[in-house]
Structure formats: structure tokens, C-alpha cells
Amino acid sequence: MSNLEQTLSIVKPDAVERNLTEDIKKIFINNDLKIVNSKKIHISKEEAADFYKVHQAKPFYDELCTYLSSGPIFVMILEGEGAIALNRKLMGATNPKDAEPNTIRKLYGISIDKNSVHGSDSAENAKIEIDLFFKN
Ligand code: CMP
């Protein structure tokens, strides 16, 4: 049975700054994820706060929003079979220290904050996050 999904991926400021966008795109493409839409943007702290609002009660929320708005990011809609879980597998654990070898965060992440990529964690959030960046 087919399970074609879309998910949102963000190349975060630390990785855009180090010119890693093309390398990260290649990892997705080589693993059967199609980039169906993408753009480089620089969001405001308010927009970052809206994007990360599921984390608003967390102690690191303010820092997280400051960071995501600190420089350009590259946002993508990825499409493929089981795209949500596949993207999360390719990214690796949130903390690069805990990530499996050859995952994006293991290869490129600097710290739990500067972990190079974000990916939607569920079908529900994938839809919300895609709409936030790509509707209208
Ligand atoms: P991301 O997948 O973008 O989702 C929320 C982000 O919060 C996460 O990646 C991390 O970069 C960041 N973060 C900072 N501190 C923590 C923490 N203690 N636990 C989880 N995520 C954290």
C-alpha cells in the first residue's frame, strides 16, 4: 500500500551559513525524497515564535526563536513514501552527540541548538508547518 507523504524540512542558519544546503539536499534526493518546493528566507523572531509555538513552555523557547531568526534558512517540502519518518531518520537524533553515524545532524550538527536541520515530527505538524511557509 502506498504511503505518499509530504513533510517540512528546514536547513537552519548554522548550516546555511556554512554552505551546506546543497549537500543536505543531495542526502534527501539520494534517499528517494523529492523536493517539491523550496525557498531561502530570513524570518523575524515573531515568525519563529509562531513556528515553534509547540515549544513555548520550554525553557529554551526564547533562545530557539532568536536562533532560527538569526540568519537565512532554507525551507523545503519533501515528498515520498513515508517521508515524515524517513526525513527524521536521515536527520538523526535532536542532539548531534546522540545521532547515528552518517545522519545529517551527526555529519553537520554543532550542538543541540545548532543542529543544522529541522523536520516535522508528525503528519499533523507537517501540514501545519508546510502551510505556514508555503500557503499564499
Ligand atoms: P528542532 O527539531 O528544530 O525542534 C526544536 C528545537 O529545539 C530542536 O530542534 C533543538 O535544536 C532545540 N533545542 C534546544 N534545546 C533543546 C533541548 N534541551 N531539548 C530539545 N530540543 C532543544
CSV table of C-alpha atoms and ligand atoms in Angstrom, one decimal:
chain,number,residue,atom,x,y,z
A,1,MET,CA,0.0,0.0,0.0
A,2,SER,CA,1.3,3.4,-0.9
A,3,ASN,CA,2.0,5.9,1.9
A,4,LEU,CA,3.0,9.1,-0.1
A,5,GLU,CA,3.6,11.9,2.4
A,6,GLN,CA,4.9,15.5,2.5
A,7,THR,CA,7.0,16.9,5.3
A,8,LEU,CA,8.7,20.2,6.0
A,9,SER,CA,12.5,20.4,6.2
A,10,ILE,CA,14.4,23.5,7.3
A,11,VAL,CA,18.2,23.9,6.8
A,12,LYS,CA,18.9,26.1,9.9
A,13,PRO,CA,21.1,29.2,10.0
A,14,ASP,CA,24.3,27.4,11.1
A,15,ALA,CA,24.1,25.1,8.1
A,16,VAL,CA,23.1,27.7,5.5
A,17,GLU,CA,26.0,29.9,6.7
A,18,ARG,CA,28.4,27.0,6.2
A,19,ASN,CA,27.1,26.4,2.6
A,20,LEU,CA,25.7,23.0,3.5
A,21,THR,CA,22.4,23.4,1.8
A,22,GLU,CA,23.3,21.6,-1.4
A,23,ASP,CA,24.9,18.7,0.5
A,24,ILE,CA,21.8,18.3,2.6
A,25,LYS,CA,19.5,18.5,-0.4
A,26,LYS,CA,21.6,15.7,-2.0
A,27,ILE,CA,21.1,13.4,1.0
A,28,PHE,CA,17.3,13.8,0.6
A,29,ILE,CA,17.4,13.3,-3.1
A,30,ASN,CA,19.7,10.2,-2.9
A,31,ASN,CA,17.2,8.7,-0.4
A,32,ASP,CA,14.1,9.0,-2.6
A,33,LEU,CA,12.7,12.2,-1.2
A,34,LYS,CA,11.6,14.7,-3.9
A,35,ILE,CA,12.0,18.4,-3.2
A,36,VAL,CA,8.6,19.7,-4.5
A,37,ASN,CA,9.0,23.3,-3.3
A,38,SER,CA,11.8,25.3,-1.6
A,39,LYS,CA,12.9,28.8,-0.8
A,40,LYS,CA,15.6,30.7,1.1
A,41,ILE,CA,14.1,33.2,3.6
A,42,HIS,CA,15.1,35.2,6.6
A,43,ILE,CA,12.2,35.1,9.2
A,44,SER,CA,11.5,37.5,12.0
A,45,LYS,CA,11.7,36.5,15.7
A,46,GLU,CA,7.8,36.7,15.7
A,47,GLU,CA,7.6,34.3,12.8
A,48,ALA,CA,10.0,31.9,14.5
A,49,ALA,CA,7.9,32.2,17.7
A,50,ASP,CA,4.8,31.2,15.7
A,51,PHE,CA,6.6,28.3,14.0
A,52,TYR,CA,7.9,26.9,17.3
A,53,LYS,CA,4.8,27.7,19.4
A,54,VAL,CA,4.5,23.9,20.4
A,55,HIS,CA,7.7,24.6,22.4
A,56,GLN,CA,6.5,27.8,24.1
A,57,ALA,CA,6.5,26.3,27.6
A,58,LYS,CA,10.1,25.0,27.2
A,59,PRO,CA,13.0,26.8,29.0
A,60,PHE,CA,14.9,27.1,25.7
A,61,TYR,CA,12.0,28.7,23.7
A,62,ASP,CA,13.2,32.3,23.6
A,63,GLU,CA,16.8,31.2,22.6
A,64,LEU,CA,15.3,28.9,20.0
A,65,CYS,CA,13.3,31.7,18.4
A,66,THR,CA,16.2,34.1,18.5
A,67,TYR,CA,18.4,31.5,16.8
A,68,LEU,CA,16.0,30.5,14.0
A,69,SER,CA,15.6,34.2,13.1
A,70,SER,CA,19.4,35.0,13.3
A,71,GLY,CA,20.1,34.4,9.6
A,72,PRO,CA,18.8,32.9,6.4
A,73,ILE,CA,17.2,29.5,6.4
A,74,PHE,CA,16.3,27.2,3.5
A,75,VAL,CA,12.8,25.6,3.8
A,76,MET,CA,11.7,22.7,1.7
A,77,ILE,CA,8.6,20.5,1.1
A,78,LEU,CA,9.9,16.9,0.9
A,79,GLU,CA,7.7,14.3,-0.7
A,80,GLY,CA,8.0,10.5,-0.8
A,81,GLU,CA,6.9,7.2,0.7
A,82,GLY,CA,6.8,7.6,4.5
A,83,ALA,CA,8.5,11.0,4.1
A,84,ILE,CA,7.9,12.1,7.7
A,85,ALA,CA,9.7,9.1,9.3
A,86,LEU,CA,12.3,8.9,6.6
A,87,ASN,CA,13.3,12.6,7.0
A,88,ARG,CA,13.6,12.1,10.8
A,89,LYS,CA,15.8,9.0,10.2
A,90,LEU,CA,18.0,10.9,7.8
A,91,MET,CA,18.3,13.8,10.3
A,92,GLY,CA,19.2,11.7,13.3
A,93,ALA,CA,18.7,12.5,17.0
A,94,THR,CA,18.0,16.1,18.1
A,95,ASN,CA,21.3,16.3,19.9
A,96,PRO,CA,24.1,15.7,17.3
A,97,LYS,CA,26.1,13.9,20.1
A,98,ASP,CA,23.4,11.2,20.2
A,99,ALA,CA,22.8,10.9,16.4
A,100,GLU,CA,23.6,7.8,14.4
A,101,PRO,CA,26.6,7.8,12.1
A,102,ASN,CA,26.0,9.4,8.7
A,103,THR,CA,22.9,11.2,9.7
A,104,ILE,CA,22.7,14.9,8.9
A,105,ARG,CA,23.0,16.0,12.5
A,106,LYS,CA,25.9,13.7,13.1
A,107,LEU,CA,27.7,14.9,10.0
A,108,TYR,CA,27.0,18.6,10.3
A,109,GLY,CA,25.4,19.5,13.7
A,110,ILE,CA,27.4,21.6,16.1
A,111,SER,CA,25.2,21.5,19.2
A,112,ILE,CA,21.6,20.8,20.3
A,113,ASP,CA,20.7,24.3,19.2
A,114,LYS,CA,22.8,24.5,16.0
A,115,ASN,CA,21.7,21.0,14.9
A,116,SER,CA,21.6,22.0,11.2
A,117,VAL,CA,18.1,20.8,10.3
A,118,HIS,CA,14.5,20.7,11.5
A,119,GLY,CA,11.9,18.2,10.3
A,120,SER,CA,8.2,17.8,11.1
A,121,ASP,CA,7.6,15.2,13.8
A,122,SER,CA,4.1,14.1,12.7
A,123,ALA,CA,1.6,14.2,9.9
A,124,GLU,CA,-0.4,16.8,11.8
A,125,ASN,CA,2.6,19.1,12.3
A,126,ALA,CA,3.8,18.5,8.8
A,127,LYS,CA,0.6,20.0,7.4
A,128,ILE,CA,0.7,23.0,9.9
A,129,GLU,CA,4.4,23.7,9.1
A,130,ILE,CA,4.0,23.4,5.3
A,131,ASP,CA,1.0,25.7,5.4
A,132,LEU,CA,2.9,28.2,7.5
A,133,PHE,CA,5.7,28.6,4.9
A,134,PHE,CA,4.1,27.8,1.6
A,135,LYS,CA,0.4,28.9,1.7
A,136,ASN,CA,-0.2,32.2,-0.2
B,1,CMP,P1,14.1,21.1,16.2
B,1,CMP,O1,13.9,19.8,15.5
B,1,CMP,O2,14.2,22.3,15.3
B,1,CMP,O3,12.9,21.4,17.3
B,1,CMP,C1,13.0,22.2,18.4
B,1,CMP,C2,14.5,22.6,18.6
B,1,CMP,O4,14.8,23.0,19.9
B,1,CMP,C3,15.4,21.4,18.4
B,1,CMP,O5,15.4,21.0,17.1
B,1,CMP,C4,16.7,21.8,19.1
B,1,CMP,O6,17.5,22.5,18.1
B,1,CMP,C5,16.2,22.9,20.1
B,1,CMP,N1,16.6,22.6,21.5
B,1,CMP,C6,17.3,23.4,22.3
B,1,CMP,N2,17.4,22.8,23.5
B,1,CMP,C7,16.8,21.7,23.5
B,1,CMP,C8,16.5,20.7,24.4
B,1,CMP,N3,17.0,20.7,25.7
B,1,CMP,N4,15.8,19.6,24.1
B,1,CMP,C9,15.2,19.5,22.8
B,1,CMP,N5,15.4,20.5,21.8
B,1,CMP,C10,16.2,21.5,22.2
